[in-house]
Short mmCIF file of C-alpha atoms in Angstrom, two decimals:
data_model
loop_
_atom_site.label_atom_id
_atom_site.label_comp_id
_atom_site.label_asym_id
_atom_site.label_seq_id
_atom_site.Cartn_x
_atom_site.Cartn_y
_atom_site.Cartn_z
CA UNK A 5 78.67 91.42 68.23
CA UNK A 6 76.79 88.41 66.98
CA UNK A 7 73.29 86.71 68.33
CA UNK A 8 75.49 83.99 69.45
CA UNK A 9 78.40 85.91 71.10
CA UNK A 10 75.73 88.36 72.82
CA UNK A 11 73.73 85.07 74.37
CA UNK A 12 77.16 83.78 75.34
CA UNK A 13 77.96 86.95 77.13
CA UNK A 14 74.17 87.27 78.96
CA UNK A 15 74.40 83.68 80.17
CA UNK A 16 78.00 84.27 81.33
CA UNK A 17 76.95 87.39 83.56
CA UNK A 18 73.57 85.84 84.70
CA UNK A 19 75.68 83.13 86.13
CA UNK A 20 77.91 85.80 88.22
CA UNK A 21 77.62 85.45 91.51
CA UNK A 22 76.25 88.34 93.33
CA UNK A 23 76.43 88.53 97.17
CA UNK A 24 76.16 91.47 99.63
CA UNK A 25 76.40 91.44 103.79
CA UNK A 26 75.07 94.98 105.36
CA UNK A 27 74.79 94.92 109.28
CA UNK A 28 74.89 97.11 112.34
CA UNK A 29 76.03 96.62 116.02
CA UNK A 30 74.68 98.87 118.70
CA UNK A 31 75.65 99.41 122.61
CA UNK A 32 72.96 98.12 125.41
CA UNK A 33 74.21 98.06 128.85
CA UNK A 34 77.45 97.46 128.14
CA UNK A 35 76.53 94.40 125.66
CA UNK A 36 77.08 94.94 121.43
CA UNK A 37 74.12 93.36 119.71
CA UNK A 38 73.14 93.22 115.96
CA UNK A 39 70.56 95.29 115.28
CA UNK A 40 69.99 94.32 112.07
CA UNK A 41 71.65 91.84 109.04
CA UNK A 42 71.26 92.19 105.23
CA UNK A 43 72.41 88.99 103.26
CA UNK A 44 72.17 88.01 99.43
CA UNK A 45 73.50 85.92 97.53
CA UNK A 46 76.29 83.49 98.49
CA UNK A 47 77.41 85.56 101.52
CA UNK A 48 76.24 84.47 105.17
CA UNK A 49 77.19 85.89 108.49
CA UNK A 50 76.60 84.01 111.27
CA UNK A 51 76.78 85.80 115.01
CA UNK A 52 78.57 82.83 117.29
CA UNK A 53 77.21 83.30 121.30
CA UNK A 54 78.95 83.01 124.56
CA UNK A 55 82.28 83.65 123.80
CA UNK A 56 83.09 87.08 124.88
CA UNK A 57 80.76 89.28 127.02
CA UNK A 58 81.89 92.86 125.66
CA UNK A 59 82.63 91.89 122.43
CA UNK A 60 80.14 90.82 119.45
CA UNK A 61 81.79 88.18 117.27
CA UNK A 62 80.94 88.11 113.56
CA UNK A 63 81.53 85.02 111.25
CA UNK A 64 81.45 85.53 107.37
CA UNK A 65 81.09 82.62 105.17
CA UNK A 66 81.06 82.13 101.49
CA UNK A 67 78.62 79.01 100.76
CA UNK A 68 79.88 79.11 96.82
CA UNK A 69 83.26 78.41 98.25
CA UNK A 70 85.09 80.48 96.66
CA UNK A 71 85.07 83.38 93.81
CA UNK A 72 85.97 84.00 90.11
CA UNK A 73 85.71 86.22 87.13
CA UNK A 74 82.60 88.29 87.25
CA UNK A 75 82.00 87.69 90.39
CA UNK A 76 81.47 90.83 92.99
CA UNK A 77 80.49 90.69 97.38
CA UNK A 78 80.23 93.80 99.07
CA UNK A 79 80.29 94.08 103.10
CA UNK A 80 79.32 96.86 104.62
CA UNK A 81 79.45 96.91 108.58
CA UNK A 82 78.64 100.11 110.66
CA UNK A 83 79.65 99.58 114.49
CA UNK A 84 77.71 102.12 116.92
CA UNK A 85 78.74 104.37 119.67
CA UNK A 86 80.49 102.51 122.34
CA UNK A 87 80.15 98.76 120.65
CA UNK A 88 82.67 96.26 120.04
CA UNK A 89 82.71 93.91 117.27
CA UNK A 90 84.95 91.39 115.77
CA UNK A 91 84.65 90.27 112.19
CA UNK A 92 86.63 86.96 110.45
CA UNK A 93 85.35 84.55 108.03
CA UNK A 94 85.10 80.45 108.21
CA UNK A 95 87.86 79.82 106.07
CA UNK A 96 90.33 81.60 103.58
CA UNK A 97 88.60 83.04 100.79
CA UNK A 98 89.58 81.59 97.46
CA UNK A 99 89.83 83.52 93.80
CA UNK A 100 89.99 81.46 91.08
CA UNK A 101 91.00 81.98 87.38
CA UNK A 102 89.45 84.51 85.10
CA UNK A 103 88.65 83.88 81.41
CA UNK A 104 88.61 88.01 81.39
CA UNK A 105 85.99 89.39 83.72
CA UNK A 106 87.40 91.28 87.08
CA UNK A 107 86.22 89.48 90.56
CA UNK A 108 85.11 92.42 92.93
CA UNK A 109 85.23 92.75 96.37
CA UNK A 110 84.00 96.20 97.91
CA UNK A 111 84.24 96.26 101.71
CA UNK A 112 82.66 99.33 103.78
CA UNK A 113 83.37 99.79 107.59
CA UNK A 114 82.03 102.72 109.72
CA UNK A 115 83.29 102.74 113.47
CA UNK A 116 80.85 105.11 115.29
CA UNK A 117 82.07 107.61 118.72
CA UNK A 118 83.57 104.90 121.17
CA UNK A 119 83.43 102.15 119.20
CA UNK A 120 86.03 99.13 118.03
CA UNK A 121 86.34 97.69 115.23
CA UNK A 122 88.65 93.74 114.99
CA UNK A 123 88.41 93.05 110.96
CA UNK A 124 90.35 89.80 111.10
CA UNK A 125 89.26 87.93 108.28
CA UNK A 126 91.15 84.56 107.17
CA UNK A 127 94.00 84.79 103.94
CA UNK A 128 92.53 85.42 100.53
CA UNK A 129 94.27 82.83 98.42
CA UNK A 130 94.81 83.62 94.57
CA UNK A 131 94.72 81.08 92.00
CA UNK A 132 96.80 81.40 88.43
CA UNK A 133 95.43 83.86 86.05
CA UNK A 134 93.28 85.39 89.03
CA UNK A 135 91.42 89.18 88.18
CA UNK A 136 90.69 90.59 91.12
CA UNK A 137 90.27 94.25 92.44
CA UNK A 138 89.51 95.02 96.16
CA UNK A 139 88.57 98.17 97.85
CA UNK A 140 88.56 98.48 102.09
CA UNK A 141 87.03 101.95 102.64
CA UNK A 142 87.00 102.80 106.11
CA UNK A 143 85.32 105.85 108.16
CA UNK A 144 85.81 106.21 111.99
CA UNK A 145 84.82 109.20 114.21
CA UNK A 146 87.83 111.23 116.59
CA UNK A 147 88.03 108.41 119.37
CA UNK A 148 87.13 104.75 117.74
CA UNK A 149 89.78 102.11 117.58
CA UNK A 150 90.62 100.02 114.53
CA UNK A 151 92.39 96.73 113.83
CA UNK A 152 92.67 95.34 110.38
CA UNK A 153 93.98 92.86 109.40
CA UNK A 154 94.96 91.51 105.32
CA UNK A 155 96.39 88.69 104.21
CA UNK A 156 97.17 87.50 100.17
CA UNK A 157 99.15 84.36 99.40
CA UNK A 158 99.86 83.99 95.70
CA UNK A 159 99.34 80.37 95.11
CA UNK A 160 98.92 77.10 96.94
CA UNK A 161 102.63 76.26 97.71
CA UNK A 162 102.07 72.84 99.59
CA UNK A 163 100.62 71.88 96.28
CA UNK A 164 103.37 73.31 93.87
CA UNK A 165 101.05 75.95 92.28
CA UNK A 166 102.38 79.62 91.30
CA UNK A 167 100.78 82.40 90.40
CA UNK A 168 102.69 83.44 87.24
CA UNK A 169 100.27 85.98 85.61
CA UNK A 170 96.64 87.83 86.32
CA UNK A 171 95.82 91.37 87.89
CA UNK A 172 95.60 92.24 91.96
CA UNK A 173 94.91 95.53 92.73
CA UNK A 174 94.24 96.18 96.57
CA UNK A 175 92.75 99.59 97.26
CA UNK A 176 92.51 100.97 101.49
CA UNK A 177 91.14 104.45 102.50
CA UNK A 178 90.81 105.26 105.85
CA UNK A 179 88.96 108.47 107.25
CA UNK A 180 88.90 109.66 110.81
CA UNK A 181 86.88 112.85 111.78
CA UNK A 182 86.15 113.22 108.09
CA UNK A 183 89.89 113.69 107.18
CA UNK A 184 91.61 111.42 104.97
CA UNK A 185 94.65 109.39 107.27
CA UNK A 186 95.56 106.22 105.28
CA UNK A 187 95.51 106.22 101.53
CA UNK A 188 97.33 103.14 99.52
CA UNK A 189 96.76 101.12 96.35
CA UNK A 190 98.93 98.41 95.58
CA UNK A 191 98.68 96.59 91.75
CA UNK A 192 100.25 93.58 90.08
CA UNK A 193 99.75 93.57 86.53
CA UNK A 194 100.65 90.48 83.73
CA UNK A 195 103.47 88.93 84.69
CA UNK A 196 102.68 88.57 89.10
CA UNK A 197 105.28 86.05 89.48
CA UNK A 198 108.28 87.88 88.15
CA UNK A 199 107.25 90.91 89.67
CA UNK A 200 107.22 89.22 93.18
CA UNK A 201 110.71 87.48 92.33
CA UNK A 202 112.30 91.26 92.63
CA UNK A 203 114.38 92.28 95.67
CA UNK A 204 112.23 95.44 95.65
CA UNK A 205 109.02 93.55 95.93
CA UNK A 206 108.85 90.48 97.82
CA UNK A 207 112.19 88.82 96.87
CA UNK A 208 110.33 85.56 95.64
CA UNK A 209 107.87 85.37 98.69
CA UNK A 210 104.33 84.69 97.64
CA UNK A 211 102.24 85.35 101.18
CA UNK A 212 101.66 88.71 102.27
CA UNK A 213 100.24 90.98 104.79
CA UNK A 214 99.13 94.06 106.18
CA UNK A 215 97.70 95.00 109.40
CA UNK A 216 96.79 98.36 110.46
CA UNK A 217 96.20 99.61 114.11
CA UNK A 218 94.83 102.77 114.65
CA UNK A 219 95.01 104.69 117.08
CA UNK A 220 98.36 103.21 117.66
CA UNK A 221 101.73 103.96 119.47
CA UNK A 222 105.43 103.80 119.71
CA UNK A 223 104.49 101.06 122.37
CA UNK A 224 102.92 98.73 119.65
CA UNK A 225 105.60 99.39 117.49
CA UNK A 226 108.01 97.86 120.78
CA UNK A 227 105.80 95.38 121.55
CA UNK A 228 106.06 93.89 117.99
CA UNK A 229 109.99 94.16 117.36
CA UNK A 230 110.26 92.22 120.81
CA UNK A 231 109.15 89.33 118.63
CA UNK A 232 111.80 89.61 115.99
CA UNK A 233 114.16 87.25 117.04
CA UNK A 234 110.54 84.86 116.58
CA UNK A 235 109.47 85.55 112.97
CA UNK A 236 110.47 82.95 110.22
CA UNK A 237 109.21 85.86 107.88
CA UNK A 238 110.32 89.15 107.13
CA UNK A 239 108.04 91.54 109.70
CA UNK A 240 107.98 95.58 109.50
CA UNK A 241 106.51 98.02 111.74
CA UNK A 242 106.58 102.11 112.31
CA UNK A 243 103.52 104.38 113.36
CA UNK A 244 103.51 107.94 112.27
CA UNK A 245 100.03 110.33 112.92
CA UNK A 246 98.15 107.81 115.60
CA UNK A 247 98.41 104.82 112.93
CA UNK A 248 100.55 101.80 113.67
CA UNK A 249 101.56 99.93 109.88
CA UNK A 250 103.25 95.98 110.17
CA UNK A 251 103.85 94.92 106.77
CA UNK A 252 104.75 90.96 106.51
CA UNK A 253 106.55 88.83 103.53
CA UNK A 254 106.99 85.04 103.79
CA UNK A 255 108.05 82.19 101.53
CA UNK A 256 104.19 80.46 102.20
CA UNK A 257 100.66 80.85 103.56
CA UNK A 258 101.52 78.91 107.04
CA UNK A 259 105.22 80.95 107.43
CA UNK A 260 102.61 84.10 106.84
CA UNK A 261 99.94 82.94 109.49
CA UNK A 262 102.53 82.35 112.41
CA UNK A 263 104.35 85.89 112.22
CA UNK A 264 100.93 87.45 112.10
CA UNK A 265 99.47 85.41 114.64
CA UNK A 266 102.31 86.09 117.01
CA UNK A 267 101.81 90.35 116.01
CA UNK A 268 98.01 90.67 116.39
CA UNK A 269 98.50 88.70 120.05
CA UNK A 270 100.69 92.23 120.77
CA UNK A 271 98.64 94.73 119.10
CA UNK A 272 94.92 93.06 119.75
CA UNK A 273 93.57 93.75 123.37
CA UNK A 274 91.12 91.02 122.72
CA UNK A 275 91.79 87.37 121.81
CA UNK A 276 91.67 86.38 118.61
CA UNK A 277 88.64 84.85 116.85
CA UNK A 278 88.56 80.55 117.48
CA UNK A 279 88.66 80.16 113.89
CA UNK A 280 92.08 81.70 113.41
CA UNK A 281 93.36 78.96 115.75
CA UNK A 282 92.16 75.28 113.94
#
């Protein structure tokens, strides 16, 4: 490699944004409080008060406004015996284009005994020619509840923009008592928008979802086909092992946010976060 070319590539990655959000929640007389909160970089989290008196509500927000090539955030939240926490962000999380680099996103929860877990954050928008990778590892002990929560829309559609080529590839693991329960990877490679065009894929829908209740029951899988008659999108659900799965397609971002509105009001016990609702 050349001076030049080398310079070129150091300036490139010291302009990378680097960003990283570590915190804790704790249990005291009933109440979940932060016990303590790591942030670098572009990534804030801001703790709203008042709104719920059992529940701790946690507010992510990305002051670069968005992400790109080279790029990498890690979270990494660890909820304590008995607390209750509920994490979104300010606003949907944009990736823009690459010129080669991968954007990273590396997201670590850890639901102690007794503990609940709401990870609710806002739809991750991808732009054209978008290189991202994601990876949601999450550990919770024998009797802790988990809601996630995952949305991806391919493109702003109210402004005519497709997502024709790039890379996705959305990795979840989720332990409980140290066993492995939930394993998937999903990957788009090259050529996104004909892939999504298939019938096996999403039949030319470019918003989709995945929310994962755990444990959950036959009863949440009821509670959520109710609604079918309701959804403008295509909505899925079965549970299997103590894990509730709803899988969602739709033909935009806003189709996508109604159906899974209308689903996490069924499978949430708590409202959701204010934010969702502007």
């Amino acid at each position: 490699m050349s001076v030049v070319a080398t310079l070129r590539s150091e300036t490139f990655a010291a302009n990378r944004a680097r960003a990283r959000i570590a915190f804790g929640v704790n249990a005291d007389a009933g109440v979940s409080r932060r016990t303590r909160v790591h942030e670098a970089g572009s990534l804030r989290v801001r703790f709203p008060n008042g709104l719920r008196a059992d529940t701790l509500d946690a507010v992510m927000v990305n002051t670069a406004g968005g992400m790109t090539g080279g790029d990498r955030f890690d979270v990494a939240i660890d909820v304590g015996a008995g607390a209750k926490l509920t994490v979104t962000t300010a606003a949907a999380e944009k990736i823009y284009r690459s010129l080669g680099p991968d954007t990273e996103i590396a997201v670590k929860l850890s639901v102690s005994s007794g503990g609940t877990l709401a990870w609710l954050p806002q739809e991750t928008i991808l732009f054209n020619q978008v290189r991202l990778k994601r990876s949601i590892d999450v550990t919770l002990d024998d009797d802790a509840q988990l809601l996630v929560a995952e949305a991806v829309v391919f493109g702003r559609s109210a402004m005519a923009e497709t997502v024709t080529q790039g890379l996705f590839v959305d990795r979840w693991r989720i332990h409980r008592g140290g066993a492995l329960v939930f394993a998937e990877t999903a990957r788009l490679d090259t050529m996104i928008a004909k892939t999504l065009a298939q019938s096996a894929s999403t039949a030319g829908g470019v918003a989709i979802a995945s929310v994962i209740k755990t444990p959950g029951t036959d009863d949440d899988v009821a509670g959520v086909r109710a609604l079918t008659e309701s959804f403008v999108g295509e909505v899925g659900i079965s549970a299997w092992n103590g894990i509730a799965v709803a899988r969602f397609v739709a033909r935009d971002g806003a189709t996508l946010r109604r159906d899974l509105m209308n689903v996490l009001a069924v499978l949430s016990p708590a409202p959701l976060p204010r934010l969702w609702l502007n």
